[in-house]
Amino acid sequence: MVLTNIAPSEKGCFGLKLINIGFGNMVAAGRIIAILAPESAPIKRMIQEAKEHGMLIDATHGRRTRAVLVTDSDHVILTYLQSETMANRVSEDEE
Protein backbone atom coordinates (compact mmCIF):
# COMPACT_ATOMS: atom_id res chain seq x y z
CA MET A 1 0.00 0.00 0.00
CA VAL A 2 1.37 3.42 -0.93
CA LEU A 3 0.34 6.42 1.12
CA THR A 4 0.13 9.70 -0.71
CA ASN A 5 -0.44 13.25 0.46
CA ILE A 6 1.66 12.80 3.58
CA ALA A 7 3.24 16.10 4.49
CA PRO A 8 6.86 16.06 5.66
CA SER A 9 5.65 17.25 9.05
CA GLU A 10 5.12 14.86 11.95
CA LYS A 11 1.40 14.48 11.22
CA GLY A 12 0.07 12.52 8.29
CA CYS A 13 -3.10 13.06 6.34
CA PHE A 14 -5.27 11.32 8.97
CA GLY A 15 -3.74 12.94 12.05
CA LEU A 16 -1.34 10.04 12.58
CA LYS A 17 1.85 10.80 14.44
CA LEU A 18 4.66 9.54 12.24
CA ILE A 19 8.16 8.58 13.38
CA ASN A 20 11.08 8.78 10.94
CA ILE A 21 12.86 5.40 10.92
CA GLY A 22 15.54 6.47 8.45
CA PHE A 23 15.91 7.19 4.74
CA GLY A 24 12.61 9.08 4.72
CA ASN A 25 10.60 6.05 5.88
CA MET A 26 7.88 6.69 8.45
CA VAL A 27 5.94 4.52 10.87
CA ALA A 28 2.80 5.39 12.80
CA ALA A 29 4.00 6.00 16.37
CA GLY A 30 0.80 4.68 17.95
CA ARG A 31 1.23 1.29 16.27
CA ILE A 32 4.69 0.53 17.74
CA ILE A 33 4.51 -1.83 20.71
CA ALA A 34 8.20 -2.76 21.08
CA ILE A 35 11.65 -1.52 20.11
CA LEU A 36 14.20 -4.33 20.34
CA ALA A 37 17.89 -4.94 19.79
CA PRO A 38 18.39 -7.52 17.01
CA GLU A 39 21.30 -9.49 18.49
CA SER A 40 19.55 -12.17 20.57
CA ALA A 41 18.55 -15.54 19.16
CA PRO A 42 14.81 -15.13 19.97
CA ILE A 43 14.71 -11.83 18.08
CA LYS A 44 16.53 -13.38 15.12
CA ARG A 45 13.92 -16.18 15.09
CA MET A 46 11.12 -13.61 15.25
CA ILE A 47 12.63 -11.79 12.24
CA GLN A 48 12.91 -15.06 10.29
CA GLU A 49 9.31 -16.04 11.08
CA ALA A 50 8.05 -12.60 10.04
CA LYS A 51 9.95 -12.94 6.76
CA GLU A 52 8.41 -16.37 6.11
CA HIS A 53 4.90 -15.01 6.77
CA GLY A 54 5.33 -11.84 4.71
CA MET A 55 5.20 -9.60 7.77
CA LEU A 56 8.77 -8.24 7.59
CA ILE A 57 9.51 -4.69 6.45
CA ASP A 58 13.20 -4.04 5.84
CA ALA A 59 13.91 -0.30 5.99
CA THR A 60 17.68 -0.66 6.37
CA HIS A 61 18.56 -0.02 2.70
CA GLY A 62 21.24 -2.70 2.93
CA ARG A 63 22.79 -1.40 6.12
CA ARG A 64 23.27 -3.28 9.35
CA THR A 65 20.08 -3.75 11.39
CA ARG A 66 20.39 -1.95 14.71
CA ALA A 67 16.78 -1.91 15.90
CA VAL A 68 13.70 -4.05 15.39
CA LEU A 69 10.25 -2.47 15.71
CA VAL A 70 7.21 -4.62 16.42
CA THR A 71 3.76 -3.22 15.64
CA ASP A 72 0.33 -4.06 16.98
CA SER A 73 -0.46 -5.74 13.64
CA ASP A 74 2.48 -8.18 14.19
CA HIS A 75 4.59 -6.54 11.49
CA VAL A 76 8.32 -6.56 12.18
CA ILE A 77 10.24 -3.54 10.90
CA LEU A 78 14.03 -3.44 10.60
CA THR A 79 15.87 -0.13 10.78
CA TYR A 80 19.50 0.92 10.77
CA LEU A 81 18.92 3.41 13.59
CA GLN A 82 19.84 2.36 17.12
CA SER A 83 17.21 1.26 19.63
CA GLU A 84 17.95 4.25 21.86
CA THR A 85 17.45 6.67 18.96
CA MET A 86 14.12 5.09 18.10
CA ALA A 87 13.00 5.16 21.75
CA ASN A 88 13.89 8.87 21.96
CA ARG A 89 11.91 9.62 18.81
CA VAL A 90 8.86 7.77 20.11
CA SER A 91 9.05 9.44 23.52
CA GLU A 92 9.44 12.90 21.91
CA ASP A 93 6.35 12.14 19.85
CA GLU A 94 4.26 11.36 22.97
CA GLU A 95 4.94 14.81 24.48
One Martini backbone bead per residue (centre of mass of N, CA, C, O) as a GRO file, in nm:
protein
   95
    1MET     BB    1   0.096   0.036   0.023
    2VAL     BB    2   0.039   0.375  -0.077
    3LEU     BB    3   0.111   0.684   0.054
    4THR     BB    4  -0.043   0.991   0.019
    5ASN     BB    5  -0.030   1.314   0.128
    6ILE     BB    6   0.235   1.336   0.304
    7ALA     BB    7   0.366   1.531   0.507
    8PRO     BB    8   0.683   1.625   0.645
    9SER     BB    9   0.556   1.618   0.891
   10GLU     BB   10   0.437   1.454   1.187
   11LYS     BB   11   0.168   1.465   1.023
   12GLY     BB   12  -0.070   1.316   0.865
   13CYS     BB   13  -0.371   1.293   0.690
   14PHE     BB   14  -0.502   1.142   0.977
   15GLY     BB   15  -0.332   1.233   1.241
   16LEU     BB   16  -0.073   1.088   1.239
   17LYS     BB   17   0.200   0.982   1.408
   18LEU     BB   18   0.527   1.017   1.283
   19ILE     BB   19   0.820   0.812   1.242
   20ASN     BB   20   1.149   0.827   1.175
   21ILE     BB   21   1.347   0.535   1.034
   22GLY     BB   22   1.477   0.625   0.778
   23PHE     BB   23   1.508   0.730   0.458
   24GLY     BB   24   1.201   0.855   0.483
   25ASN     BB   25   1.075   0.661   0.677
   26MET     BB   26   0.750   0.574   0.815
   27VAL     BB   27   0.579   0.545   1.138
   28ALA     BB   28   0.330   0.474   1.343
   29ALA     BB   29   0.351   0.539   1.673
   30GLY     BB   30   0.083   0.387   1.784
   31ARG     BB   31   0.186   0.089   1.663
   32ILE     BB   32   0.414   0.067   1.861
   33ILE     BB   33   0.526  -0.196   2.105
   34ALA     BB   34   0.840  -0.241   2.010
   35ILE     BB   35   1.199  -0.206   2.094
   36LEU     BB   36   1.471  -0.388   1.954
   37ALA     BB   37   1.737  -0.586   1.969
   38PRO     BB   38   1.894  -0.810   1.716
   39GLU     BB   39   2.101  -1.024   1.866
   40SER     BB   40   1.912  -1.227   1.961
   41ALA     BB   41   1.774  -1.529   1.899
   42PRO     BB   42   1.467  -1.464   1.929
   43ILE     BB   43   1.475  -1.223   1.730
   44LYS     BB   44   1.580  -1.376   1.485
   45ARG     BB   45   1.333  -1.566   1.473
   46MET     BB   46   1.120  -1.347   1.438
   47ILE     BB   47   1.229  -1.240   1.171
   48GLN     BB   48   1.205  -1.507   1.011
   49GLU     BB   49   0.899  -1.547   1.051
   50ALA     BB   50   0.812  -1.281   0.920
   51LYS     BB   51   0.932  -1.345   0.643
   52GLU     BB   52   0.764  -1.608   0.589
   53HIS     BB   53   0.476  -1.429   0.639
   54GLY     BB   54   0.503  -1.127   0.522
   55MET     BB   55   0.591  -0.922   0.798
   56LEU     BB   56   0.844  -0.783   0.669
   57ILE     BB   57   1.029  -0.471   0.713
   58ASP     BB   58   1.295  -0.330   0.520
   59ALA     BB   59   1.470  -0.013   0.628
   60THR     BB   60   1.803  -0.031   0.570
   61HIS     BB   61   1.939  -0.028   0.284
   62GLY     BB   62   2.176  -0.256   0.354
   63ARG     BB   63   2.214  -0.220   0.640
   64ARG     BB   64   2.258  -0.252   0.956
   65THR     BB   65   2.083  -0.387   1.209
   66ARG     BB   66   1.972  -0.202   1.520
   67ALA     BB   67   1.650  -0.227   1.493
   68VAL     BB   68   1.331  -0.354   1.623
   69LEU     BB   69   0.999  -0.334   1.516
   70VAL     BB   70   0.682  -0.370   1.678
   71THR     BB   71   0.352  -0.421   1.597
   72ASP     BB   72   0.005  -0.460   1.641
   73SER     BB   73   0.013  -0.633   1.348
   74ASP     BB   74   0.293  -0.809   1.351
   75HIS     BB   75   0.501  -0.634   1.245
   76VAL     BB   76   0.839  -0.623   1.118
   77ILE     BB   77   1.092  -0.369   1.169
   78LEU     BB   78   1.378  -0.259   1.003
   79THR     BB   79   1.663  -0.068   1.129
   80TYR     BB   80   1.960   0.138   1.145
   81LEU     BB   81   1.872   0.244   1.398
   82GLN     BB   82   1.889   0.282   1.716
   83SER     BB   83   1.707   0.208   1.988
   84GLU     BB   84   1.747   0.479   2.137
   85THR     BB   85   1.658   0.661   1.906
   86MET     BB   86   1.373   0.547   1.878
   87ALA     BB   87   1.282   0.601   2.169
   88ASN     BB   88   1.317   0.909   2.154
   89ARG     BB   89   1.115   0.957   1.922
   90VAL     BB   90   0.868   0.843   2.067
   91SER     BB   91   0.880   1.021   2.325
   92GLU     BB   92   0.859   1.294   2.174
   93ASP     BB   93   0.578   1.230   2.046
   94GLU     BB   94   0.412   1.213   2.327
   95GLU     BB   95   0.448   1.534   2.407
   0.00000   0.00000   0.00000
